[in-house]
XYZ file of C-alpha atoms in Angstrom:
654
model
C 19.520 26.926 -38.373
C 17.640 27.446 -35.077
C 16.025 25.024 -32.893
C 13.360 27.454 -32.740
C 12.682 27.090 -36.978
C 13.027 23.138 -37.642
C 13.211 21.315 -34.022
C 16.203 20.092 -32.277
C 19.272 19.151 -33.932
C 20.867 15.740 -33.436
C 23.210 14.116 -34.921
C 22.097 12.098 -38.664
C 22.922 8.713 -37.564
C 21.043 5.570 -37.448
C 22.617 3.575 -34.664
C 20.297 4.567 -31.645
C 17.446 3.454 -33.950
C 18.911 0.106 -34.885
C 18.622 0.747 -38.670
C 21.520 -0.505 -40.431
C 23.750 1.271 -42.231
C 24.475 -1.216 -45.295
C 20.492 -2.121 -46.011
C 20.160 -1.458 -49.897
C 16.510 0.059 -50.140
C 17.444 0.386 -54.152
C 15.964 -2.638 -55.166
C 12.713 -2.163 -55.245
C 9.851 -0.378 -57.080
C 7.012 0.493 -55.636
C 3.212 -0.166 -57.035
C 2.604 3.388 -56.149
C 5.308 4.872 -58.219
C 3.616 2.870 -60.917
C 0.584 4.636 -60.432
C 2.743 7.780 -61.573
C 2.960 8.360 -65.387
C 7.018 9.053 -66.043
C 7.330 13.053 -67.023
C 4.350 14.047 -69.544
C 5.679 13.513 -73.294
C 6.835 17.058 -75.031
C 4.333 17.808 -77.574
C 6.662 16.656 -80.559
C 6.169 13.265 -79.005
C 2.849 13.442 -77.987
C 0.642 10.652 -79.915
C -2.121 12.020 -79.731
C -0.895 15.388 -81.868
C 0.370 12.900 -84.153
C -2.615 12.542 -86.622
C -3.677 16.431 -86.321
C 0.188 17.280 -87.304
C 0.240 15.043 -90.273
C -3.335 16.980 -91.287
C -1.895 20.078 -91.031
C 1.498 19.184 -92.724
C -0.630 17.895 -95.266
C -2.770 20.986 -95.431
C -0.387 23.098 -95.950
C 1.672 21.242 -98.560
C -1.552 21.399 -100.523
C -1.600 24.950 -100.103
C 2.105 24.885 -101.488
C 0.884 23.066 -104.573
C -1.936 25.430 -105.205
C 0.688 28.285 -104.935
C 2.774 26.495 -107.243
C 0.122 26.114 -110.161
C -0.718 22.273 -109.649
C -3.874 22.530 -108.599
C -5.532 19.987 -109.722
C -5.264 16.100 -108.486
C -2.159 16.636 -106.744
C -3.315 19.419 -104.806
C -6.731 17.452 -104.339
C -5.097 14.558 -103.217
C -3.253 16.326 -100.483
C -6.060 17.985 -99.411
C -7.980 14.581 -98.967
C -4.937 13.107 -96.994
C -5.138 15.942 -94.778
C -9.019 15.912 -94.264
C -8.688 12.049 -93.893
C -5.967 12.382 -90.886
C -7.838 14.964 -88.947
C -11.466 13.210 -89.550
C -9.671 10.263 -88.122
C -9.327 11.921 -84.554
C -13.227 12.744 -84.153
C -15.404 10.630 -87.058
C -15.043 7.067 -85.588
C -16.297 8.578 -81.930
C -19.013 10.773 -83.545
C -20.576 7.856 -84.973
C -19.844 5.457 -81.993
C -22.316 7.889 -79.912
C -24.363 8.271 -82.132
C -25.738 4.913 -82.200
C -25.617 4.890 -78.639
C -28.323 7.572 -79.037
C -26.000 10.468 -78.120
C -25.515 14.118 -80.291
C -22.141 15.619 -79.900
C -20.226 18.665 -81.303
C -18.033 15.779 -83.556
C -21.323 14.898 -85.060
C -21.656 18.757 -86.288
C -18.520 18.588 -87.302
C -18.404 14.822 -89.556
C -21.997 16.088 -91.425
C -20.079 19.449 -92.256
C -17.157 18.203 -93.816
C -19.215 15.434 -95.363
C -21.549 18.088 -96.784
C -18.393 20.201 -97.861
C -16.923 17.551 -99.995
C -20.409 16.817 -101.779
C -20.528 20.391 -102.513
C -16.304 19.852 -104.086
C -14.771 22.116 -101.230
C -12.531 19.576 -100.053
C -10.045 22.252 -98.853
C -12.681 23.575 -96.508
C -13.580 20.503 -95.465
C -10.035 19.554 -95.021
C -9.603 23.101 -92.853
C -11.965 21.919 -90.886
C -10.901 18.456 -90.099
C -7.441 19.906 -89.111
C -8.602 22.634 -86.978
C -11.139 20.677 -84.971
C -8.847 17.670 -84.609
C -5.613 19.856 -83.382
C -7.905 22.106 -80.704
C -9.244 18.594 -79.718
C -5.977 17.266 -79.567
C -4.376 20.454 -77.347
C -7.741 20.371 -74.946
C -6.479 16.472 -73.924
C -3.032 17.750 -74.134
C -4.532 20.474 -71.504
C -6.489 18.130 -69.327
C -3.650 15.629 -69.010
C -1.174 18.183 -68.035
C -3.528 18.815 -65.186
C -3.976 15.496 -64.297
C -0.597 14.827 -64.908
C 0.563 17.551 -62.410
C -1.929 16.302 -59.569
C -0.716 12.437 -60.543
C 2.429 13.723 -59.359
C 2.036 13.988 -55.915
C 2.191 10.104 -55.711
C 5.832 10.396 -56.485
C 6.255 12.179 -52.870
C 5.878 8.169 -51.664
C 9.085 6.551 -51.543
C 9.574 3.349 -53.877
C 10.517 1.660 -50.537
C 10.373 1.736 -47.313
C 12.707 -0.103 -44.021
C 10.100 -2.085 -42.531
C 10.782 -4.127 -39.428
C 9.583 -8.046 -39.882
C 9.549 -10.777 -37.472
C 12.136 -8.493 -35.747
C 14.581 -7.665 -38.844
C 14.876 -4.482 -40.866
C 13.769 -5.726 -44.244
C 13.369 -3.223 -47.327
C 9.841 -3.328 -49.129
C 7.947 -1.928 -51.506
C 5.836 0.823 -50.119
C 2.675 -0.186 -50.979
C 3.268 -3.238 -48.734
C 3.181 -1.218 -45.891
C 0.131 -2.439 -43.592
C -0.928 -0.727 -40.300
C 1.316 -1.550 -37.779
C 4.435 -1.813 -39.422
C 7.373 0.052 -37.461
C 9.263 2.355 -40.331
C 12.633 3.533 -40.072
C 13.156 6.954 -41.233
C 17.151 7.997 -42.011
C 17.780 11.966 -41.958
C 16.563 13.019 -45.815
C 14.633 10.356 -46.209
C 10.935 10.576 -47.535
C 7.380 9.118 -45.286
C 6.387 6.340 -46.988
C 3.208 6.546 -45.291
C 1.016 8.204 -42.217
C 2.405 7.611 -39.189
C 3.199 8.311 -35.419
C 6.461 8.776 -34.138
C 7.435 5.728 -31.917
C 11.285 6.911 -31.282
C 13.884 9.598 -32.081
C 13.106 13.305 -32.380
C 14.101 15.151 -35.624
C 11.972 17.987 -37.848
C 10.389 17.001 -41.105
C 9.457 18.964 -44.131
C 6.017 19.270 -44.911
C 5.601 21.731 -47.445
C 4.909 19.703 -50.466
C 1.961 17.860 -48.262
C 0.576 20.434 -46.213
C 1.838 23.757 -47.740
C 3.387 24.856 -44.926
C 6.544 26.743 -44.854
C 8.617 25.979 -42.109
C 10.089 23.026 -40.844
C 8.262 20.708 -38.071
C 9.693 19.383 -34.862
C 8.641 15.883 -34.287
C 9.215 13.687 -31.309
C 7.554 10.337 -30.052
C 3.513 10.713 -30.176
C 3.581 13.492 -32.773
C 1.790 12.108 -36.359
C 3.331 12.679 -39.780
C 2.373 12.268 -43.626
C 3.129 10.609 -46.104
C 5.765 12.157 -48.532
C 6.604 14.246 -45.441
C 11.124 14.878 -45.891
C 12.915 13.605 -42.542
C 15.387 16.682 -41.396
C 18.475 15.896 -39.241
C 17.574 13.014 -37.171
C 16.541 9.627 -37.550
C 13.102 8.171 -36.939
C 10.907 5.474 -35.685
C 7.262 5.574 -37.450
C 4.574 2.908 -36.637
C 2.262 3.173 -39.688
C -1.036 4.080 -39.185
C -2.437 3.503 -42.809
C -1.345 1.140 -45.755
C 0.904 2.356 -48.246
C -1.601 2.458 -50.951
C -4.039 4.302 -48.963
C -2.317 7.338 -47.155
C -3.160 10.869 -46.755
C -1.397 11.578 -49.981
C -3.550 9.023 -52.238
C -6.695 10.130 -50.482
C -5.582 13.889 -51.918
C -5.259 12.324 -55.257
C -8.441 10.521 -55.068
C -10.579 13.557 -53.574
C -8.951 15.750 -56.222
C -9.838 13.427 -59.118
C -13.173 13.145 -58.227
C -13.625 16.673 -58.130
C -13.632 16.690 -61.897
C -15.999 14.233 -62.090
C -18.076 16.507 -60.378
C -19.001 19.727 -62.052
C -20.062 22.583 -60.444
C -23.504 24.697 -61.333
C -21.478 26.851 -63.762
C -20.422 23.172 -65.598
C -23.994 22.281 -65.500
C -24.944 25.885 -66.699
C -22.774 25.064 -69.769
C -23.947 21.514 -70.269
C -27.703 22.969 -70.117
C -26.814 25.514 -73.093
C -24.142 23.065 -75.175
C -26.618 19.918 -75.244
C -29.865 21.010 -76.963
C -27.706 23.228 -79.073
C -26.766 20.555 -80.752
C -30.315 19.102 -82.000
C -31.121 22.742 -82.398
C -28.188 23.317 -85.086
C -29.276 20.249 -86.946
C -33.110 21.486 -86.739
C -31.454 24.822 -88.222
C -29.590 23.546 -90.577
C -32.330 21.393 -92.174
C -34.673 24.437 -91.910
C -32.520 26.044 -94.269
C -31.538 23.551 -96.839
C -35.454 23.234 -96.774
C -35.395 27.158 -97.637
C -32.949 26.637 -100.084
C -35.525 24.341 -102.441
C -38.689 26.522 -101.440
C -36.632 29.327 -103.307
C -34.899 26.725 -105.875
C -31.292 27.600 -104.995
C -30.339 24.866 -102.827
C -26.619 24.346 -103.127
C -25.921 27.937 -101.982
C -28.333 27.647 -98.847
C -27.130 23.838 -98.403
C -23.837 25.670 -98.268
C -24.513 27.898 -95.970
C -26.031 25.586 -93.395
C -23.291 23.467 -93.316
C -21.473 26.897 -92.657
C -24.003 27.809 -89.804
C -23.861 23.875 -88.864
C -20.226 25.190 -87.506
C -20.691 28.189 -86.849
C -23.131 27.419 -84.231
C -21.739 24.222 -82.757
C -21.014 24.724 -79.360
C -17.280 22.948 -78.981
C -15.386 26.026 -76.944
C -18.792 25.963 -74.644
C -18.162 22.158 -74.261
C -14.955 22.838 -72.673
C -15.066 26.088 -71.135
C -15.732 25.061 -67.735
C -14.314 21.751 -67.264
C -10.559 22.852 -67.951
C -11.001 25.483 -66.001
C -12.323 23.348 -62.720
C -9.552 21.072 -63.238
C -6.429 23.184 -63.579
C -7.517 25.380 -60.887
C -8.373 22.374 -58.353
C -5.188 20.679 -59.076
C -3.214 23.395 -58.181
C -4.560 23.935 -55.073
C -4.147 20.629 -54.144
C -0.625 21.459 -54.296
C -0.886 24.037 -51.007
C -2.830 21.369 -49.341
C -6.138 22.624 -50.301
C -8.252 19.874 -50.970
C -11.539 21.018 -52.804
C -13.500 17.749 -53.325
C -16.117 18.973 -56.131
C -16.621 21.563 -58.679
C -19.392 22.672 -57.408
C -17.836 23.431 -54.371
C -14.909 25.225 -55.979
C -17.459 27.407 -57.520
C -19.043 28.303 -54.346
C -15.915 28.789 -52.896
C -15.435 31.821 -55.124
C -18.682 33.649 -54.542
C -18.284 33.030 -50.373
C -18.738 36.598 -48.145
C -19.233 35.052 -44.936
C -16.922 33.000 -42.808
C -17.585 31.276 -39.688
C -14.898 29.767 -37.393
C -14.892 27.170 -34.809
C -12.754 28.173 -31.739
C -11.142 25.384 -30.220
C -8.549 23.251 -32.936
C -9.823 26.186 -35.322
C -8.509 29.206 -34.135
C -6.716 27.803 -31.284
C -4.184 24.594 -31.434
C -5.815 22.808 -28.877
C -3.416 21.870 -26.833
C -4.286 23.718 -23.361
C -0.918 25.003 -21.953
C -0.589 27.171 -18.448
C 0.004 30.858 -19.432
C -0.490 32.448 -15.857
C 0.504 31.404 -12.384
C -0.522 33.865 -9.676
C 0.874 33.067 -6.034
C -0.350 33.936 -2.372
C 1.954 36.533 -0.612
C 5.159 34.513 0.658
C 4.731 31.518 -1.659
C 6.712 31.202 -5.162
C 6.047 29.933 -8.765
C 7.703 26.587 -8.257
C 6.260 25.752 -5.082
C 2.330 26.227 -6.719
C 3.692 24.028 -9.626
C 5.291 21.631 -7.908
C 2.070 20.824 -5.776
C -0.339 21.390 -8.640
C 1.838 18.588 -11.040
C 2.090 16.464 -7.938
C -1.539 15.628 -7.934
C -1.958 16.432 -11.491
C 0.005 13.252 -12.132
C -2.783 10.864 -11.086
C -5.774 12.622 -13.215
C -7.239 11.651 -16.393
C -8.637 15.259 -16.722
C -7.235 17.048 -19.968
C -6.283 19.866 -18.386
C -3.662 17.717 -16.526
C -1.382 17.791 -19.576
C -0.993 21.218 -19.248
C 0.360 21.339 -15.541
C 2.424 18.489 -16.655
C 3.779 19.892 -19.472
C 4.648 22.999 -17.575
C 5.888 21.463 -14.521
C 7.379 17.445 -15.595
C 9.948 17.469 -12.572
C 7.469 16.861 -9.150
C 7.432 15.362 -5.672
C 5.062 12.101 -5.398
C 1.373 12.453 -4.033
C -0.148 9.350 -1.915
C -3.973 8.707 -1.359
C -4.899 10.817 -4.381
C -8.319 11.062 -4.818
C -9.803 12.392 -7.675
C -13.471 14.139 -7.459
C -14.839 13.967 -10.994
C -15.554 17.470 -12.546
C -14.166 19.148 -9.291
C -10.523 18.248 -8.773
C -7.921 15.881 -7.280
C -7.158 16.123 -3.872
C -4.051 14.093 -1.914
C -0.485 14.314 0.270
C 2.585 15.467 -0.524
C 5.079 14.813 2.412
C 2.283 14.037 4.802
C 0.422 17.552 3.690
C -2.969 17.287 2.566
C -2.944 19.403 -0.834
C -5.896 19.927 -3.275
C -6.584 21.485 -7.571
C -9.449 22.218 -8.648
C -11.960 24.610 -10.438
C -13.323 27.672 -8.651
C -16.746 26.194 -8.336
C -15.130 23.612 -5.627
C -12.243 25.511 -4.384
C -12.739 29.354 -3.029
C -10.027 31.448 -4.369
C -10.222 33.346 -1.329
C -7.823 36.380 -1.045
C -6.858 35.547 -4.751
C -10.988 35.848 -6.274
C -10.415 39.106 -7.956
C -7.213 37.842 -10.121
C -9.361 34.466 -10.753
C -12.081 36.895 -12.379
C -9.108 38.800 -14.284
C -7.544 35.587 -15.450
C -11.392 34.543 -16.688
C -11.860 37.743 -18.498
C -9.022 37.026 -20.498
C -10.036 33.762 -21.299
C -7.963 31.237 -19.125
C -9.453 28.220 -17.301
C -8.702 29.075 -13.658
C -7.405 26.420 -11.771
C -7.165 26.847 -8.013
C -4.040 25.301 -5.511
C -4.372 24.647 -2.091
C -1.942 23.198 0.544
C -3.070 22.349 3.988
C -6.386 23.951 3.846
C -4.706 27.452 2.354
C -4.789 28.378 -1.274
C -1.060 29.234 -2.402
C -2.487 30.085 -5.890
C -4.061 29.790 -9.118
C -2.993 28.391 -12.112
C -4.473 30.124 -16.034
C -4.823 27.531 -18.868
C -5.474 28.317 -22.125
C -5.764 26.831 -25.314
C -3.504 29.371 -26.977
C -4.559 30.977 -30.401
C -2.465 29.958 -33.448
C -0.158 32.531 -34.191
C -1.388 32.859 -37.930
C -4.806 33.683 -36.575
C -5.084 36.888 -36.449
C -3.331 37.867 -39.689
C -6.005 35.504 -41.597
C -8.826 36.993 -39.933
C -7.178 40.429 -40.775
C -6.622 39.225 -44.435
C -10.355 37.694 -44.643
C -11.845 40.982 -43.557
C -9.404 43.491 -46.007
C -11.212 41.184 -48.701
C -14.134 42.450 -47.447
C -15.411 39.236 -45.828
C -17.397 39.373 -42.652
C -15.790 36.775 -40.296
C -17.266 35.734 -36.963
C -16.664 32.970 -34.258
C -19.323 29.625 -33.619
C -17.923 27.819 -30.076
C -19.710 25.671 -27.844
C -16.979 27.298 -24.963
C -18.403 29.568 -22.535
C -19.294 33.655 -23.597
C -16.067 35.111 -21.642
C -13.184 32.650 -22.958
C -14.660 32.560 -26.426
C -14.724 36.589 -26.455
C -11.441 37.158 -25.022
C -9.918 34.764 -27.773
C -11.672 36.651 -30.759
C -11.001 39.964 -29.585
C -6.898 38.746 -29.989
C -8.010 37.223 -33.482
C -9.506 40.619 -34.263
C -13.193 39.018 -34.233
C -16.298 41.062 -33.027
C -19.361 38.820 -33.404
C -19.065 36.014 -30.858
C -21.803 33.547 -30.734
C -20.981 31.094 -28.027
C -21.828 28.181 -25.714
C -23.660 26.537 -28.748
C -24.618 23.078 -29.132
C -23.925 21.367 -32.363
C -27.400 21.886 -33.273
C -27.290 25.545 -32.650
C -24.298 26.152 -34.925
C -26.116 24.221 -38.082
C -28.994 26.417 -37.465
C -26.536 29.810 -37.227
C -25.245 28.663 -39.901
C -28.346 28.302 -42.200
C -29.472 32.035 -40.826
C -26.183 33.100 -42.345
C -26.230 31.623 -45.134
C -29.844 32.723 -46.121
C -28.129 36.340 -46.047
C -25.053 35.733 -48.039
C -23.233 33.161 -49.355
C -21.157 31.596 -46.122
C -18.539 29.125 -45.363
C -17.818 27.468 -42.216
C -14.401 26.421 -40.722
C -13.819 23.686 -38.219
C -12.454 20.666 -37.239
C -14.300 18.518 -34.465
C -17.642 15.952 -34.689
C -19.549 18.743 -33.032
C -19.048 20.997 -36.337
C -20.187 18.185 -38.957
C -23.344 19.397 -38.902
C -22.890 23.220 -39.434
C -19.949 21.854 -41.948
C -22.484 20.255 -43.850
C -25.100 23.179 -43.577
C -23.004 25.594 -44.935
C -22.556 26.677 -48.653
C -18.631 25.458 -48.275
C -17.816 23.309 -45.443
C -13.791 23.823 -44.909
C -12.157 21.189 -42.516
C -8.626 21.337 -41.013
C -8.074 18.105 -42.074
C -4.511 17.758 -40.250
C -5.772 18.067 -37.091
C -9.762 17.201 -37.636
C -11.650 14.506 -37.155
C -12.635 12.057 -40.022
C -16.151 13.225 -39.631
C -16.037 16.482 -40.182
C -13.156 15.687 -43.018
C -16.296 13.966 -44.713
C -18.953 16.416 -44.058
C -17.129 19.296 -45.301
C -16.385 20.167 -49.393
C -13.078 21.450 -48.625
C -10.270 20.385 -46.582
C -7.039 21.308 -45.842
C -4.202 19.213 -44.933
C -2.365 22.026 -42.825
C -3.363 24.220 -40.312
C -2.088 27.431 -41.207
C -5.059 29.800 -41.132
C -3.668 31.989 -43.891
C -4.398 29.256 -46.393
C -8.287 30.520 -45.803
C -8.088 33.404 -47.431
C -5.505 32.008 -50.092
C -8.063 29.169 -51.016
C -10.679 32.069 -51.250
C -8.646 34.044 -53.648
C -7.790 31.492 -55.771
C -11.594 30.324 -56.080
C -12.597 34.173 -56.761
C -10.815 34.391 -59.809
C -11.077 30.652 -61.281
C -14.820 32.006 -61.389
C -14.020 34.860 -62.578
C -12.307 33.031 -65.845
C -15.167 30.509 -65.803
C -17.468 33.054 -66.484
C -15.421 34.954 -68.809
C -15.116 31.419 -70.943
C -19.122 31.128 -71.258
C -19.517 34.218 -72.162
C -16.499 34.154 -74.732
C -18.384 30.979 -76.181
C -21.662 32.274 -76.505
C -20.415 35.574 -77.659
C -18.606 33.284 -80.853
C -21.963 31.655 -81.614
C -23.980 34.697 -81.898
C -21.524 36.404 -83.877
C -21.154 33.752 -86.438
C -24.107 32.336 -86.868
C -25.842 35.660 -88.741
C -21.943 36.142 -90.715
C -22.595 32.326 -91.602
C -26.060 32.839 -92.425
C -25.725 35.656 -94.462
C -22.898 34.458 -96.758
C -20.614 36.939 -95.113
C -18.347 34.455 -94.024
C -17.403 30.628 -95.660
C -16.871 27.928 -94.370
C -12.983 28.106 -94.121
C -13.410 31.510 -92.382
C -15.783 30.228 -89.594
C -13.704 27.365 -89.283
C -10.883 29.484 -88.464
C -12.570 31.850 -86.227
C -14.409 29.050 -84.369
C -11.155 26.696 -83.813
C -8.982 29.854 -83.095
C -11.786 30.941 -80.340
C -11.988 27.446 -78.795
C -8.007 27.237 -78.582
C -8.245 31.026 -76.767
C -11.013 29.126 -74.150
C -8.501 26.643 -73.746
C -5.611 28.595 -72.336
C -7.843 30.827 -71.037
C -8.762 28.069 -68.562
C -5.237 26.507 -67.969
C -4.652 29.698 -66.586
C -6.774 29.306 -63.478
C -3.473 26.606 -62.629
C -1.540 29.848 -61.509
C -1.898 30.018 -57.924
C -1.800 33.642 -56.241
C 1.098 34.905 -54.419
C 1.107 33.935 -50.374
C 1.699 37.103 -48.269
C 3.335 34.656 -45.474
């Protein structure tokens, strides 16, 4: 396995980090692990399915008894038992909600079952109770499965961690880790909480947390996330988050909150379902009244009960929630955290994507990408002088120069002229380094202009009053940026860049990424105004990571924060956060949301169609109670199964 892929390889030892080999880490259980349920019980051991199953068994036994000619009290007793077992799952809840002034689908089913019994149709009432109870239980199980898959993310946190306390390593429950603790992580172990590497070198697999497919090389100063798997080396990590409040627990919290905040389609379904219940009750009462008017109350009361069941919005009530939680929960496995159902729905409608430059399209790590020299001057000589001076500078670009030339001579009498450059003496010779506004590039002016046209920040290096070279420094484009932009454009999504950087640099990088619409030198308020104008034309998403992006993220139809490197303000302002930095997750997320949106729409249409079709059939006696119940509950199961399909993730073309 190459170092380029997985980072530097080193022996899997712990001695260099003073981690005792004989420390026992198997004896303590973490409360974080207690938050994760054990494996979801198989359906045959699911207690919630026990009563519906009993109802079904008794109903089948009753049908067998009737077929065998025992259609007297044995069959009736079996039907009654089936009715009681099924009704026990929804009648108590319906009555409690009624007492609190809330009408629900369960009330319609309760009234229909009671009415059927009063009319002597115990078998039909039993069938209604069984099918409704089994549909409700399967719906709950589908929701539990989606939630369980999400909560299982917490199992990525190890139960224990080896932590330094009072100068000695101690094995503690992961939940007891506090900010500032020093964690020792051996090769192959999971990281217990977020932190910064303080010692050691290795590579970490973050695929389960961020969706990154390639292990990332880490060394001192690099941030690692909870749940990451350490590679071949040993690491000392200083905790930056508590064991119970880290990136993984935040993911779970955000996604669970998303389930409680429904989107516009969910509200549409509720707006239809809630008034439909009292409307159906009034309609059923009117049908019964009509029966008394024409002196045939028994027939029309029976039809009223059938209408009651036919028009109940069971499927409509679950059409969206099961889809939303399935889709959002599965997206979290790729490090795509959607904060609300509304955001998920809007994500599926996006037609324009605006991207910030620094830290989003670029690495946010300035790098020396070009060194131009005067005649008779070597590249190494230019870098030596530049690094000697920049070693005394606090400017962000100084780190790029020092990374390119870590070994350099010492400079003395160094003076930094803020915003311009640095001067000093190197081996007794005066030298300066600074921007082109401070130092004239002289004979290298044309070269400086060419570097600037390529999106580089140009730094002039001078020795003993003579310009000896130029450094071209640039925040390089992320390697996946161009591919991500191409995928967006292939999907018919308009892309543009919004940045506060200068127009020359922004245009050069945008050209590399394949973006033709560039809006540069924007203040945070300007970005927000640009997003508002774009959103007025079509649904728009803004993608950023900095504090200055927060207003634009909040103004967009969907704000997407690059959470791995983004500021806390940006993440809080956004509707969607990526825990990783792979921009190819953007088209993947949009594709996933579009599919989920189509499934939601299909579920709502199917639910309404069932009501529209069954209503006249029930009213005019074409279908009886048993037939309506069967069709209605089968349709509800179809809606649930269709909603669960939203959990399937699109194929990654990475």
